[in-house]
CSV table of C-alpha atoms in Angstrom, one decimal:
chain,number,residue,atom,x,y,z
A,1,MET,CA,88.2,-120.7,-12.5
A,2,SER,CA,88.7,-122.1,-9.0
A,3,ILE,CA,87.5,-119.8,-6.3
A,4,ARG,CA,86.6,-119.8,-2.6
A,5,PHE,CA,83.5,-117.8,-1.6
A,6,LEU,CA,83.9,-115.6,1.4
A,7,ALA,CA,80.5,-115.3,3.0
A,8,GLY,CA,79.9,-118.8,4.3
A,9,ARG,CA,81.2,-119.0,7.9
A,10,SER,CA,79.4,-121.6,10.0
A,11,LEU,CA,78.2,-119.8,13.1
A,12,THR,CA,76.8,-122.9,14.7
A,13,GLY,CA,78.1,-123.7,18.2
A,14,ARG,CA,80.1,-120.5,18.6
A,15,SER,CA,80.2,-119.0,22.1
A,16,LEU,CA,78.1,-116.1,23.1
A,17,THR,CA,79.8,-112.7,23.2
A,18,GLY,CA,79.9,-110.3,26.2
A,19,ALA,CA,77.3,-108.2,24.4
A,20,LEU,CA,74.8,-111.1,24.2
A,21,SER,CA,75.4,-112.0,27.8
A,22,ALA,CA,74.8,-108.3,28.7
A,23,ALA,CA,71.6,-108.4,26.7
A,24,ALA,CA,70.3,-111.2,28.7
A,25,LEU,CA,70.5,-109.1,31.8
A,26,PHE,CA,68.5,-106.4,30.1
A,27,VAL,CA,65.6,-108.6,29.0
A,28,ALA,CA,65.4,-110.8,32.1
A,29,ALA,CA,64.1,-108.2,34.4
A,30,ASP,CA,60.5,-107.3,35.2
A,31,LEU,CA,58.6,-108.2,32.1
A,32,ALA,CA,55.5,-109.3,33.8
A,33,LEU,CA,54.2,-106.0,35.2
A,34,ASP,CA,50.4,-105.5,35.2
A,35,VAL,CA,49.4,-102.5,33.2
A,36,GLY,CA,45.7,-102.8,33.8
A,37,PRO,CA,42.8,-102.1,31.5
A,38,ALA,CA,42.3,-98.4,32.4
A,39,ARG,CA,44.6,-95.5,33.0
A,40,ALA,CA,44.8,-94.8,36.7
A,41,ASP,CA,44.5,-91.2,38.0
A,42,ALA,CA,48.2,-91.2,38.8
A,43,ALA,CA,49.1,-92.1,35.2
A,44,ALA,CA,46.8,-89.4,33.8
A,45,GLN,CA,48.4,-86.8,36.1
A,46,CYS,CA,51.9,-88.0,35.2
A,47,THR,CA,51.5,-87.9,31.4
A,48,ALA,CA,49.5,-84.7,31.5
A,49,SER,CA,52.2,-82.8,33.6
A,50,LEU,CA,55.5,-84.1,32.2
A,51,GLY,CA,56.6,-84.0,28.6
A,52,LEU,CA,58.5,-86.8,26.8
A,53,ASP,CA,61.5,-84.3,26.7
A,54,GLY,CA,61.6,-84.2,30.6
A,55,LYS,CA,60.1,-80.7,30.9
A,56,LEU,CA,57.4,-80.0,33.4
A,57,HIS,CA,54.3,-78.4,31.9
A,58,SER,CA,53.4,-74.9,33.0
A,59,GLY,CA,52.1,-74.8,36.5
A,60,ALA,CA,52.9,-78.4,37.4
A,61,ASP,CA,54.3,-79.2,40.8
A,62,ALA,CA,57.5,-81.2,40.6
A,63,VAL,CA,56.9,-83.2,43.8
A,64,LYS,CA,53.3,-84.1,42.9
A,65,VAL,CA,54.3,-85.0,39.3
A,66,ALA,CA,57.1,-87.2,40.7
A,67,ASP,CA,54.8,-89.0,43.1
A,68,ALA,CA,52.2,-89.6,40.3
A,69,CYS,CA,54.8,-90.9,37.8
A,70,LEU,CA,56.4,-93.2,40.3
A,71,SER,CA,53.0,-94.5,41.4
A,72,ALA,CA,51.8,-95.2,37.9
A,73,ALA,CA,55.2,-96.8,37.0
A,74,GLY,CA,54.7,-99.2,39.9
A,75,SER,CA,51.5,-100.5,38.3
A,76,GLY,CA,53.3,-101.0,35.0
A,77,HIS,CA,52.0,-98.1,32.9
A,78,VAL,CA,54.5,-98.0,30.0
A,79,GLN,CA,54.7,-94.3,29.4
A,80,ALA,CA,54.8,-93.6,33.2
A,81,LEU,CA,57.8,-96.0,33.4
A,82,TYR,CA,59.7,-93.8,31.0
A,83,LEU,CA,58.6,-90.6,32.6
A,84,ALA,CA,59.4,-91.9,36.1
A,85,GLY,CA,62.9,-92.6,34.7
A,86,LEU,CA,63.2,-89.0,33.6
A,87,VAL,CA,62.1,-87.9,37.1
A,88,LEU,CA,64.8,-89.9,38.8
A,89,GLU,CA,67.5,-89.2,36.2
A,90,GLN,CA,66.9,-85.4,36.3
A,91,GLY,CA,65.9,-85.1,40.0
A,92,LEU,CA,62.5,-83.7,39.3
A,93,GLY,CA,60.7,-83.5,42.7
A,94,ARG,CA,62.9,-86.4,44.0
A,95,PRO,CA,66.6,-86.9,44.5
A,96,LYS,CA,68.5,-88.1,41.5
A,97,ASP,CA,68.9,-91.9,41.3
A,98,ALA,CA,70.6,-93.0,38.1
A,99,VAL,CA,70.4,-96.7,38.9
A,100,LYS,CA,66.6,-96.7,39.4
A,101,ALA,CA,66.1,-94.4,36.5
A,102,GLU,CA,67.9,-96.8,34.2
A,103,ASP,CA,65.9,-99.7,35.6
A,104,LEU,CA,62.7,-97.8,34.8
A,105,TYR,CA,63.9,-97.0,31.3
A,106,ARG,CA,64.8,-100.6,30.7
A,107,LYS,CA,61.3,-101.8,31.7
A,108,ALA,CA,59.7,-99.3,29.3
A,109,ALA,CA,62.2,-100.1,26.5
A,110,ASN,CA,61.5,-103.8,26.8
A,111,LYS,CA,57.9,-103.0,26.3
A,112,GLY,CA,58.6,-101.2,23.1
A,113,HIS,CA,58.6,-97.6,24.3
A,114,VAL,CA,60.6,-95.7,21.7
A,115,GLN,CA,61.9,-92.8,23.8
A,116,ALA,CA,62.9,-95.3,26.5
A,117,GLN,CA,64.8,-97.3,23.9
A,118,LEU,CA,66.6,-94.1,22.8
A,119,ALA,CA,67.4,-93.3,26.5
A,120,MET,CA,68.9,-96.8,27.0
A,121,GLY,CA,71.0,-96.2,23.9
A,122,ARG,CA,72.1,-92.8,25.2
A,123,LEU,CA,73.1,-94.2,28.6
A,124,ALA,CA,75.0,-97.2,27.0
A,125,GLU,CA,76.9,-94.9,24.6
A,126,GLY,CA,77.8,-92.6,27.5
A,127,ARG,CA,79.6,-95.6,29.1
A,128,GLY,CA,81.3,-96.6,25.9
A,129,LYS,CA,79.1,-99.6,25.3
A,130,ASN,CA,78.5,-98.8,21.7
A,131,ASP,CA,77.3,-102.3,20.8
A,132,ILE,CA,74.4,-102.1,23.3
A,133,ALA,CA,73.7,-98.5,22.2
A,134,LEU,CA,73.4,-99.6,18.6
A,135,GLY,CA,71.1,-102.4,19.5
A,136,TRP,CA,68.7,-100.0,21.3
A,137,TYR,CA,69.0,-97.3,18.6
A,138,SER,CA,68.0,-99.9,16.0
A,139,ARG,CA,64.9,-100.8,17.9
A,140,ALA,CA,63.9,-97.1,18.0
A,141,ALA,CA,64.8,-96.6,14.3
A,142,LEU,CA,62.5,-99.5,13.3
A,143,LYS,CA,59.5,-97.5,14.7
A,144,ASN,CA,60.2,-94.7,12.2
A,145,HIS,CA,61.7,-92.6,15.1
A,146,ARG,CA,63.9,-90.1,13.4
A,147,PRO,CA,66.1,-89.4,16.4
A,148,GLY,CA,66.7,-93.2,16.7
A,149,GLN,CA,67.5,-93.4,13.0
A,150,ASP,CA,69.9,-90.5,13.2
A,151,ALA,CA,71.6,-91.9,16.3
A,152,LEU,CA,71.9,-95.3,14.6
A,153,LEU,CA,73.5,-93.8,11.5
A,154,ARG,CA,75.9,-91.7,13.4
A,155,LEU,CA,77.2,-94.5,15.7
A,156,ARG,CA,77.2,-97.1,12.9
A,157,VAL,CA,79.8,-95.0,11.0
A,158,ALA,CA,81.7,-93.8,14.1
A,159,ASP,CA,82.2,-97.3,15.5
A,160,PRO,CA,81.8,-100.1,12.9
A,161,HIS,CA,83.9,-102.4,15.1
A,162,ALA,CA,80.9,-102.6,17.5
A,163,MET,CA,78.6,-104.0,14.8
A,164,TRP,CA,78.8,-107.7,15.4
A,165,ASP,CA,78.2,-107.5,19.1
A,166,ALA,CA,75.4,-105.0,18.3
A,167,ALA,CA,73.8,-107.6,16.0
A,168,GLU,CA,73.8,-110.2,18.8
A,169,PHE,CA,72.4,-107.7,21.3
A,170,ALA,CA,69.6,-106.8,18.8
A,171,ILE,CA,68.7,-110.5,18.5
A,172,ALA,CA,68.6,-110.9,22.3
A,173,ILE,CA,66.2,-108.0,22.8
A,174,ASP,CA,64.1,-108.8,19.7
A,175,ASP,CA,64.2,-112.3,18.2
A,176,SER,CA,61.5,-111.6,15.6
A,177,LEU,CA,64.1,-112.3,12.8
A,178,GLY,CA,65.3,-115.4,14.5
A,179,ARG,CA,67.2,-116.6,17.5
A,180,GLU,CA,70.9,-116.5,17.9
A,181,SER,CA,71.1,-120.2,16.9
A,182,ASP,CA,69.3,-119.4,13.6
A,183,LEU,CA,72.0,-117.0,12.5
A,184,VAL,CA,74.0,-119.2,10.1
A,185,LYS,CA,76.2,-116.9,8.0
A,186,SER,CA,77.1,-113.3,7.5
A,187,GLY,CA,78.7,-111.2,4.8
A,188,SER,CA,79.1,-107.6,3.7
A,189,GLY,CA,77.1,-105.2,1.6
A,190,ILE,CA,77.4,-101.8,-0.1
A,191,ILE,CA,74.8,-99.0,0.4
A,192,ILE,CA,73.7,-97.9,-3.1
A,193,GLY,CA,70.3,-96.2,-2.3
A,194,GLU,CA,67.8,-95.3,0.4
A,195,GLY,CA,68.0,-98.5,2.5
A,196,VAL,CA,69.2,-100.4,-0.6
A,197,VAL,CA,72.2,-102.6,-0.3
A,198,LEU,CA,74.2,-104.4,-3.0
A,199,THR,CA,75.9,-107.7,-2.0
A,200,ASN,CA,76.7,-111.2,-3.4
A,201,GLU,CA,74.0,-113.7,-4.2
A,202,HIS,CA,75.8,-116.3,-2.2
A,203,VAL,CA,75.5,-114.1,0.9
A,204,VAL,CA,71.7,-114.2,0.8
A,205,SER,CA,71.0,-117.5,-0.8
A,206,GLY,CA,69.1,-120.0,1.5
A,207,CYS,CA,68.1,-117.3,4.0
A,208,ARG,CA,64.8,-117.6,5.7
A,209,GLN,CA,65.2,-114.0,6.8
A,210,MET,CA,67.9,-111.4,6.4
A,211,ALA,CA,69.0,-108.4,8.3
A,212,VAL,CA,71.3,-105.4,7.8
A,213,SER,CA,73.1,-105.1,11.1
A,214,PRO,CA,72.1,-104.4,13.7
A,215,GLY,CA,68.9,-106.3,13.3
A,216,LEU,CA,67.2,-104.3,10.6
A,217,PRO,CA,65.0,-106.7,8.5
A,218,ALA,CA,65.7,-106.8,4.8
A,219,ARG,CA,64.2,-108.4,1.7
A,220,VAL,CA,65.7,-109.4,-1.6
A,221,LEU,CA,64.9,-107.0,-4.5
A,222,ALA,CA,66.9,-108.8,-7.2
A,223,SER,CA,69.4,-111.6,-7.5
A,224,ASP,CA,71.5,-113.4,-10.1
A,225,ALA,CA,73.3,-116.5,-9.1
A,226,ALA,CA,75.3,-116.7,-12.3
A,227,LYS,CA,76.8,-113.2,-11.7
A,228,ASP,CA,76.8,-113.7,-7.9
A,229,LEU,CA,75.1,-110.4,-7.3
A,230,ALA,CA,72.0,-109.5,-5.2
A,231,VAL,CA,70.2,-106.4,-4.0
A,232,ILE,CA,68.4,-106.3,-0.7
A,233,LYS,CA,66.4,-103.5,0.9
A,234,THR,CA,65.5,-102.4,4.4
A,235,THR,CA,63.0,-99.7,5.4
A,236,ILE,CA,65.6,-97.8,7.5
A,237,PRO,CA,67.8,-95.1,6.0
A,238,LEU,CA,71.5,-96.3,6.1
A,239,GLY,CA,73.3,-93.1,5.0
A,240,ASP,CA,74.6,-91.6,1.7
A,241,PRO,CA,74.9,-94.2,-1.1
A,242,ALA,CA,78.2,-95.1,-2.6
A,243,ALA,CA,78.8,-94.1,-6.3
A,244,ILE,CA,79.7,-96.9,-8.8
A,245,ALA,CA,82.4,-96.3,-11.4
A,246,GLU,CA,81.1,-95.5,-14.8
A,247,GLY,CA,84.3,-96.6,-16.5
A,248,ASN,CA,85.5,-100.1,-17.3
A,249,GLU,CA,89.2,-100.0,-16.8
A,250,LEU,CA,91.7,-99.8,-13.8
A,251,GLY,CA,95.4,-99.1,-14.0
A,252,GLN,CA,97.8,-101.6,-12.5
A,253,ASP,CA,99.2,-98.9,-10.2
A,254,VAL,CA,95.9,-97.7,-8.8
A,255,ASP,CA,95.5,-98.0,-5.0
A,256,LEU,CA,92.5,-100.2,-4.2
A,257,HIS,CA,90.8,-100.6,-0.9
A,258,THR,CA,88.3,-103.1,0.4
A,259,GLY,CA,85.7,-102.7,3.2
A,260,GLY,CA,83.9,-105.5,5.0
A,261,PHE,CA,83.2,-107.6,8.0
A,262,PRO,CA,85.5,-110.6,7.8
A,263,GLY,CA,86.1,-113.2,10.4
A,264,THR,CA,89.0,-115.6,10.6
A,265,GLY,CA,88.7,-119.1,12.1
A,266,TYR,CA,86.7,-118.8,15.3
A,267,GLU,CA,87.1,-115.0,15.5
A,268,GLU,CA,83.9,-113.1,15.2
A,269,PRO,CA,83.4,-110.7,12.2
A,270,ASP,CA,84.9,-107.3,12.6
A,271,PHE,CA,85.1,-104.3,10.3
A,272,ALA,CA,88.3,-104.2,8.3
A,273,MET,CA,89.7,-102.2,5.4
A,274,THR,CA,92.6,-103.5,3.3
A,275,GLN,CA,94.8,-101.8,0.8
A,276,GLY,CA,96.3,-103.3,-2.4
A,277,HIS,CA,96.2,-103.1,-6.2
A,278,LEU,CA,95.5,-105.2,-9.2
A,279,ALA,CA,97.4,-108.5,-9.1
A,280,ASP,CA,99.8,-109.3,-11.9
A,281,ARG,CA,98.6,-112.9,-12.4
A,282,LYS,CA,97.3,-115.1,-15.1
A,283,ILE,CA,93.5,-115.1,-15.7
A,284,SER,CA,91.5,-116.4,-18.7
A,285,ASP,CA,90.1,-113.9,-21.1
A,286,LYS,CA,86.6,-115.0,-20.2
A,287,ASP,CA,87.1,-114.5,-16.5
A,288,ALA,CA,88.9,-111.2,-17.1
A,289,LYS,CA,85.7,-109.7,-18.4
A,290,ASP,CA,84.0,-110.3,-15.1
A,291,PHE,CA,86.6,-110.1,-12.4
A,292,TRP,CA,89.5,-108.1,-11.0
A,293,LEU,CA,92.3,-110.1,-9.3
A,294,LEU,CA,93.6,-108.3,-6.3
A,295,THR,CA,96.6,-108.2,-4.0
A,296,ASN,CA,94.2,-107.1,-1.2
A,297,GLN,CA,94.0,-109.7,1.7
A,298,VAL,CA,90.4,-111.0,2.2
A,299,HIS,CA,88.7,-113.5,4.5
A,300,PRO,CA,85.3,-115.2,4.8
A,301,GLY,CA,82.8,-112.4,5.5
A,302,ASN,CA,84.3,-109.9,3.0
A,303,SER,CA,81.9,-111.1,0.4
A,304,GLY,CA,79.6,-108.4,-0.9
A,305,GLY,CA,81.8,-105.5,0.4
A,306,PRO,CA,83.1,-102.7,-1.8
A,307,LEU,CA,86.3,-102.5,-3.8
A,308,LEU,CA,87.1,-98.8,-3.7
A,309,ASP,CA,89.6,-96.7,-5.7
A,310,ALA,CA,91.6,-93.8,-4.1
A,311,SER,CA,88.7,-91.4,-4.6
A,312,GLY,CA,86.2,-93.7,-2.8
A,313,LEU,CA,84.5,-94.8,-6.0
A,314,VAL,CA,83.1,-98.4,-6.1
A,315,VAL,CA,85.1,-100.2,-8.8
A,316,GLY,CA,84.0,-103.7,-7.9
A,317,VAL,CA,82.2,-106.0,-5.4
A,318,VAL,CA,84.5,-108.4,-3.4
A,319,SER,CA,83.3,-111.9,-4.0
A,320,ALA,CA,85.9,-114.6,-3.3
A,321,GLU,CA,89.4,-115.6,-2.2
A,322,LEU,CA,91.8,-116.8,-4.8
A,323,PRO,CA,93.8,-120.0,-4.3
A,324,VAL,CA,97.6,-119.8,-4.9
A,325,THR,CA,97.5,-122.4,-7.6
A,326,GLY,CA,95.5,-122.8,-10.8
A,327,ILE,CA,94.9,-119.4,-12.4
A,328,VAL,CA,97.6,-117.7,-10.4
A,329,LYS,CA,101.3,-117.7,-11.0
A,330,LYS,CA,103.3,-120.5,-9.5
A,331,ASP,CA,105.5,-118.1,-7.6
A,332,ALA,CA,102.5,-116.5,-5.9
A,333,PRO,CA,103.0,-116.2,-2.1
A,334,LYS,CA,101.6,-119.1,-0.1
A,335,ASN,CA,98.6,-118.5,2.1
A,336,ALA,CA,98.3,-115.0,0.7
A,337,ARG,CA,94.5,-115.0,0.8
A,338,ASN,CA,94.4,-112.6,-2.1
A,339,GLY,CA,90.9,-111.6,-3.3
A,340,MET,CA,88.9,-111.1,-6.4
A,341,ALA,CA,86.1,-108.7,-7.2
A,342,ILE,CA,83.3,-108.5,-9.7
A,343,ARG,CA,84.0,-105.6,-12.0
A,344,ALA,CA,81.9,-102.4,-12.0
A,345,GLU,CA,80.6,-102.9,-15.5
A,346,VAL,CA,79.2,-106.3,-14.6
A,347,VAL,CA,77.5,-104.7,-11.5
A,348,ARG,CA,76.0,-101.9,-13.6
A,349,GLY,CA,74.6,-104.4,-16.1
A,350,PHE,CA,73.0,-106.4,-13.3
A,351,LEU,CA,71.5,-103.3,-11.7
A,352,ASP,CA,70.2,-102.0,-15.0
A,353,ARG,CA,68.6,-105.3,-16.0
A,354,HIS,CA,66.7,-105.3,-12.7
A,355,GLY,CA,65.7,-101.7,-12.8
A,356,VAL,CA,67.6,-100.8,-9.6
A,357,SER,CA,68.5,-97.1,-9.3
A,358,TYR,CA,72.0,-96.2,-8.4
A,359,THR,CA,74.5,-93.4,-8.8
A,360,LYS,CA,77.4,-93.7,-11.2
A,361,ALA,CA,80.4,-91.4,-11.4
A,362,ALA,CA,83.8,-90.9,-12.9
A,363,LYS,CA,85.3,-90.0,-9.5
A,364,GLY,CA,84.3,-90.6,-5.9
A,365,SER,CA,83.5,-88.2,-3.1
A,366,LEU,CA,87.1,-88.1,-1.9
A,367,ALA,CA,88.6,-87.1,-5.2
A,368,ASP,CA,89.2,-83.4,-4.5
A,369,SER,CA,90.7,-83.8,-1.1
A,370,ALA,CA,94.0,-84.9,0.4
A,371,VAL,CA,92.9,-88.4,1.5
A,372,THR,CA,94.4,-90.0,4.6
A,373,ALA,CA,94.1,-93.6,5.6
A,374,ALA,CA,91.6,-92.5,8.3
A,375,ASP,CA,89.5,-90.7,5.7
A,376,MET,CA,89.4,-93.8,3.5
A,377,LYS,CA,88.5,-96.0,6.5
A,378,ASN,CA,85.7,-93.7,7.5
A,379,HIS,CA,84.4,-93.6,4.0
A,380,ALA,CA,84.5,-97.4,3.7
A,381,ALA,CA,82.7,-97.8,7.0
A,382,ALA,CA,80.0,-95.3,5.9
A,383,VAL,CA,79.1,-97.2,2.7
A,384,THR,CA,79.6,-100.8,4.0
A,385,VAL,CA,77.2,-102.8,6.1
A,386,LEU,CA,77.1,-106.2,7.8
A,387,VAL,CA,74.5,-108.5,6.3
A,388,GLU,CA,73.1,-111.4,8.4
A,389,CYS,CA,71.4,-114.6,7.2
A,390,PHE,CA,69.0,-116.5,9.3
A,391,ALA,CA,68.4,-120.2,8.3
A,392,LYS,CA,65.1,-121.6,7.0
């Protein structure tokens, strides 16, 4: 069978996005503040009088607390930087100053202060800068900060189109996985467990490090090059897992949907859902045991994403783009970019052999409702993630 894999997009030499440029502005400012070896009196007064939720402790004087927090922030005390941001954002003992408040939050966030990172995400989201918000939420989530994890999950599903820029922003503020130039390919994946993602083996092969976007480190749990399947895991909860079909057959008239993060030509990956059905094309008996041929349109980057039936059940894993010659009929439309997917029974066998837990079902979570196109897109976005590969 002649196929074209869909993960490998060379990302070398591509231009930086607006999100990455914006990220540079965040990390360039004031990273050399001197914290000092001992807590100053001002820092002690600040942290003892003002809570991380921005509430003054009983009996505290707002003006004195504001003076103490701003003084300690000036010497670079990390928590005082965050608390001083709260002082100016809320107008505690000082007039409100949103610009200075954000500057203080940014300094604390760049030093790893988790509440400041969450505050930066909140401010960015309020301006509609969801890519930047996702980047900050991911940093907070990595510190096992539940509010950060919840915010990341909520916004990841609400705005999957922000994910690529969010990935670049996360790299800019934390290059522990690799620099922007080290990111060499990307693909898609399906959430099948707590932080567990099913994808194609060719998406993760040759990776020095991997990430589930935006910037959540992941490791390989299992892989099979012959079946082109792999499972990776991150420590961060990603949301409710998708159920995998327990049956082995699909009707020719069943509506099928793909979810993934394809990119076309020089266009950066973006979340996309397609609709189609099984293709009426020639395929060998051997290949028919492993693959579904689709009318769904797919592009590089779709690899590893789900093939869903109308109930939202995973009936396959998108793996490649079909050519219009060879195994397909001669009258197939030219440049159709039709796809193929690994059948659910092959996926189940792979997961069972490697002892990976997953949920299987006869119907998906959308089976008992009147499903709209928006419902299906939201479901696909909820169970699909962007997978990034950093070169050796």
